[in-house]
mmCIF file of C-alpha atoms in Angstrom:
data_model
loop_
_atom_site.group_PDB
_atom_site.id
_atom_site.type_symbol
_atom_site.label_atom_id
_atom_site.label_comp_id
_atom_site.label_asym_id
_atom_site.label_seq_id
_atom_site.Cartn_x
_atom_site.Cartn_y
_atom_site.Cartn_z
ATOM 1 C CA UNK A 1 -4.070 20.769 -4.467
ATOM 2 C CA UNK A 2 -4.970 21.115 -8.158
ATOM 3 C CA UNK A 3 -7.852 19.227 -9.752
ATOM 4 C CA UNK A 4 -5.788 16.595 -11.468
ATOM 5 C CA UNK A 5 -3.862 15.816 -8.259
ATOM 6 C CA UNK A 6 -7.119 15.324 -6.366
ATOM 7 C CA UNK A 7 -8.301 12.992 -9.092
ATOM 8 C CA UNK A 8 -5.029 11.036 -8.969
ATOM 9 C CA UNK A 9 -5.224 10.813 -5.165
ATOM 10 C CA UNK A 10 -8.861 9.710 -5.313
ATOM 11 C CA UNK A 11 -7.864 7.064 -7.896
ATOM 12 C CA UNK A 12 -5.013 5.863 -5.671
ATOM 13 C CA UNK A 13 -7.492 5.587 -2.779
ATOM 14 C CA UNK A 14 -10.128 3.760 -4.794
ATOM 15 C CA UNK A 15 -11.133 0.319 -3.594
ATOM 16 C CA UNK A 16 -9.853 -1.317 -6.751
ATOM 17 C CA UNK A 17 -6.256 0.025 -6.150
ATOM 18 C CA UNK A 18 -6.373 -0.682 -2.416
ATOM 19 C CA UNK A 19 -7.566 -4.205 -3.020
ATOM 20 C CA UNK A 20 -4.753 -4.706 -5.586
ATOM 21 C CA UNK A 21 -2.212 -3.414 -3.036
ATOM 22 C CA UNK A 22 -3.544 -5.850 -0.378
ATOM 23 C CA UNK A 23 -3.344 -8.719 -2.845
ATOM 24 C CA UNK A 24 0.318 -7.783 -3.760
ATOM 25 C CA UNK A 25 1.211 -7.392 -0.150
ATOM 26 C CA UNK A 26 -0.109 -10.849 0.629
ATOM 27 C CA UNK A 27 1.819 -12.289 -2.361
ATOM 28 C CA UNK A 28 4.936 -10.528 -1.121
ATOM 29 C CA UNK A 29 4.441 -11.988 2.352
ATOM 30 C CA UNK A 30 4.304 -15.454 0.714
ATOM 31 C CA UNK A 31 7.347 -14.853 -1.399
ATOM 32 C CA UNK A 32 9.544 -13.365 1.295
ATOM 33 C CA UNK A 33 8.533 -15.913 3.949
ATOM 34 C CA UNK A 34 9.056 -18.819 1.550
ATOM 35 C CA UNK A 35 12.411 -17.424 0.480
ATOM 36 C CA UNK A 36 13.518 -17.163 4.079
ATOM 37 C CA UNK A 37 12.353 -20.716 4.923
ATOM 38 C CA UNK A 38 14.089 -22.179 1.854
ATOM 39 C CA UNK A 39 17.344 -20.327 2.729
ATOM 40 C CA UNK A 40 17.248 -21.606 6.304
ATOM 41 C CA UNK A 41 16.548 -25.168 5.205
ATOM 42 C CA UNK A 42 19.201 -25.029 2.431
ATOM 43 C CA UNK A 43 21.734 -23.572 4.877
ATOM 44 C CA UNK A 44 21.104 -26.311 7.442
ATOM 45 C CA UNK A 45 21.362 -28.973 4.733
ATOM 46 C CA UNK A 46 17.904 -30.348 5.710
ATOM 47 C CA UNK A 47 16.109 -29.612 2.500
ATOM 48 C CA UNK A 48 17.272 -30.389 -0.994
ATOM 49 C CA UNK A 49 14.588 -30.239 -3.627
ATOM 50 C CA UNK A 50 14.919 -30.618 -7.387
ATOM 51 C CA UNK A 51 12.887 -27.524 -8.031
ATOM 52 C CA UNK A 52 14.982 -25.326 -5.701
ATOM 53 C CA UNK A 53 17.091 -23.853 -8.490
ATOM 54 C CA UNK A 54 13.896 -22.702 -10.204
ATOM 55 C CA UNK A 55 11.884 -21.820 -7.157
ATOM 56 C CA UNK A 56 14.275 -19.422 -5.459
ATOM 57 C CA UNK A 57 14.811 -17.152 -8.442
ATOM 58 C CA UNK A 58 11.030 -17.184 -9.248
ATOM 59 C CA UNK A 59 10.198 -16.135 -5.688
ATOM 60 C CA UNK A 60 12.996 -13.581 -5.765
ATOM 61 C CA UNK A 61 11.970 -11.933 -8.993
ATOM 62 C CA UNK A 62 8.316 -12.011 -8.181
ATOM 63 C CA UNK A 63 9.121 -10.152 -4.941
ATOM 64 C CA UNK A 64 11.365 -7.628 -6.865
ATOM 65 C CA UNK A 65 8.491 -7.103 -9.307
ATOM 66 C CA UNK A 66 6.159 -6.330 -6.478
ATOM 67 C CA UNK A 67 8.589 -3.822 -5.037
ATOM 68 C CA UNK A 68 8.781 -2.093 -8.332
ATOM 69 C CA UNK A 69 5.007 -1.813 -8.383
ATOM 70 C CA UNK A 70 5.094 -0.399 -4.786
ATOM 71 C CA UNK A 71 7.794 2.066 -5.905
ATOM 72 C CA UNK A 72 5.505 3.264 -8.712
ATOM 73 C CA UNK A 73 2.582 3.483 -6.223
ATOM 74 C CA UNK A 74 4.777 5.646 -3.917
ATOM 75 C CA UNK A 75 5.856 7.810 -6.859
ATOM 76 C CA UNK A 76 2.201 8.445 -7.815
ATOM 77 C CA UNK A 77 1.562 9.375 -4.197
ATOM 78 C CA UNK A 78 4.367 11.867 -4.259
ATOM 79 C CA UNK A 79 2.992 13.336 -7.513
ATOM 80 C CA UNK A 80 -0.510 13.518 -6.078
ATOM 81 C CA UNK A 81 0.371 14.903 -2.652
ATOM 82 C CA UNK A 82 3.412 17.022 -3.664
ATOM 83 C CA UNK A 83 5.645 18.126 -0.784
ATOM 84 C CA UNK A 84 2.944 17.292 1.778
ATOM 85 C CA UNK A 85 3.873 13.633 1.167
ATOM 86 C CA UNK A 86 7.122 14.175 2.998
ATOM 87 C CA UNK A 87 5.329 15.541 6.017
ATOM 88 C CA UNK A 88 3.642 12.148 6.719
ATOM 89 C CA UNK A 89 6.008 9.961 8.730
ATOM 90 C CA UNK A 90 4.445 6.621 7.677
ATOM 91 C CA UNK A 91 4.552 7.585 4.032
ATOM 92 C CA UNK A 92 8.251 8.479 4.219
ATOM 93 C CA UNK A 93 8.962 5.297 6.198
ATOM 94 C CA UNK A 94 7.146 3.338 3.469
ATOM 95 C CA UNK A 95 9.363 5.086 0.854
ATOM 96 C CA UNK A 96 12.576 4.159 2.815
ATOM 97 C CA UNK A 97 11.444 0.575 3.263
ATOM 98 C CA UNK A 98 10.502 0.000 -0.347
ATOM 99 C CA UNK A 99 13.651 1.740 -1.700
ATOM 100 C CA UNK A 100 15.934 -0.059 0.752
ATOM 101 C CA UNK A 101 14.266 -3.432 0.126
ATOM 102 C CA UNK A 102 14.520 -2.970 -3.600
ATOM 103 C CA UNK A 103 18.178 -1.958 -3.332
ATOM 104 C CA UNK A 104 18.893 -4.859 -0.956
ATOM 105 C CA UNK A 105 17.100 -7.399 -3.255
ATOM 106 C CA UNK A 106 18.917 -6.204 -6.406
ATOM 107 C CA UNK A 107 22.363 -5.752 -4.808
ATOM 108 C CA UNK A 108 22.695 -8.232 -2.033
ATOM 109 C CA UNK A 109 20.757 -11.336 -3.209
ATOM 110 C CA UNK A 110 22.740 -13.763 -1.043
ATOM 111 C CA UNK A 111 24.002 -11.299 1.532
ATOM 112 C CA UNK A 112 23.840 -12.293 5.126
ATOM 113 C CA UNK A 113 23.946 -10.242 8.283
ATOM 114 C CA UNK A 114 22.176 -7.498 10.085
ATOM 115 C CA UNK A 115 21.420 -5.348 6.977
ATOM 116 C CA UNK A 116 19.562 -8.238 5.323
ATOM 117 C CA UNK A 117 17.638 -9.053 8.485
ATOM 118 C CA UNK A 118 16.823 -5.336 9.039
ATOM 119 C CA UNK A 119 15.318 -4.886 5.526
ATOM 120 C CA UNK A 120 13.341 -8.059 5.812
ATOM 121 C CA UNK A 121 11.884 -7.069 9.131
ATOM 122 C CA UNK A 122 11.159 -3.663 7.631
ATOM 123 C CA UNK A 123 9.459 -5.353 4.711
ATOM 124 C CA UNK A 124 7.152 -7.277 7.050
ATOM 125 C CA UNK A 125 6.516 -3.910 8.792
ATOM 126 C CA UNK A 126 5.722 -2.335 5.442
ATOM 127 C CA UNK A 127 3.429 -5.164 4.541
ATOM 128 C CA UNK A 128 1.435 -4.811 7.726
ATOM 129 C CA UNK A 129 1.391 -1.011 7.378
ATOM 130 C CA UNK A 130 0.239 -1.455 3.811
ATOM 131 C CA UNK A 131 -2.615 -3.685 4.834
ATOM 132 C CA UNK A 132 -3.622 -1.279 7.660
ATOM 133 C CA UNK A 133 -3.256 1.646 5.260
ATOM 134 C CA UNK A 134 -5.482 0.026 2.592
ATOM 135 C CA UNK A 135 -8.159 -0.783 5.115
ATOM 136 C CA UNK A 136 -7.873 2.673 6.626
ATOM 137 C CA UNK A 137 -8.270 4.261 3.187
ATOM 138 C CA UNK A 138 -11.257 2.063 2.439
ATOM 139 C CA UNK A 139 -12.951 3.185 5.731
ATOM 140 C CA UNK A 140 -12.077 6.839 4.982
ATOM 141 C CA UNK A 141 -13.566 6.496 1.565
ATOM 142 C CA UNK A 142 -16.845 5.112 3.017
ATOM 143 C CA UNK A 143 -16.889 7.908 5.577
ATOM 144 C CA UNK A 144 -16.461 10.533 2.813
ATOM 145 C CA UNK A 145 -19.241 9.043 0.762
ATOM 146 C CA UNK A 146 -21.578 9.034 3.846
ATOM 147 C CA UNK A 147 -20.678 12.638 4.607
ATOM 148 C CA UNK A 148 -21.507 13.605 1.048
ATOM 149 C CA UNK A 149 -24.841 11.821 1.336
ATOM 150 C CA UNK A 150 -25.527 13.587 4.642
ATOM 151 C CA UNK A 151 -24.789 16.962 3.066
ATOM 152 C CA UNK A 152 -27.097 16.198 0.087
ATOM 153 C CA UNK A 153 -29.889 15.109 2.459
ATOM 154 C CA UNK A 154 -29.426 18.261 4.617
ATOM 155 C CA UNK A 155 -29.637 20.428 1.514
ATOM 156 C CA UNK A 156 -32.864 18.575 0.518
ATOM 157 C CA UNK A 157 -34.229 19.132 4.037
ATOM 158 C CA UNK A 158 -33.420 22.861 3.944
ATOM 159 C CA UNK A 159 -35.127 23.131 0.567
ATOM 160 C CA UNK A 160 -38.144 21.268 1.819
ATOM 161 C CA UNK A 161 -38.281 23.544 4.920
ATOM 162 C CA UNK A 162 -38.329 26.612 2.672
ATOM 163 C CA UNK A 163 -41.125 25.143 0.638
ATOM 164 C CA UNK A 164 -43.105 24.331 3.851
ATOM 165 C CA UNK A 165 -42.515 27.934 5.096
ATOM 166 C CA UNK A 166 -43.912 29.230 1.846
ATOM 167 C CA UNK A 167 -47.037 27.030 2.126
ATOM 168 C CA UNK A 168 -47.524 28.104 5.802
ATOM 169 C CA UNK A 169 -47.067 31.776 5.053
ATOM 170 C CA UNK A 170 -49.477 31.450 2.046
ATOM 171 C CA UNK A 171 -46.982 32.002 -0.713
#
């Protein structure tokens, strides 16, 4: 992996980006769940609210905007990882879920049936995978930093041992 790809991957794994992804995932959960509840209530004729004509499109386009950001995130991961991206099952699944959800949200806004349910279930799966992934990356980042500190301390220890040997040997 070339230098700029490593830097891009490190940036994508940074706490700032991972926190932003978690925040967007939580906002997406809220939007998708609220949209589903409103559709159920509207279909059953239980709930008629004056703001409904404004609320549903706002939730929908917020969710679509989040999906576009996720698509950009995946694109950057593909650029950073190259073809090795496609060797990671969960990464490819993430790509399929985001692309399918984006297609479904833009094409079948009021579609019903199994396809709609499947993509919504996948979206929740993607959301939970995204939260797990972000937390996993944060842990991995902490581990990498600790390993770097250990290596630096071991190097200092070796250097000190050499100095001590020189003093003992009279050098």
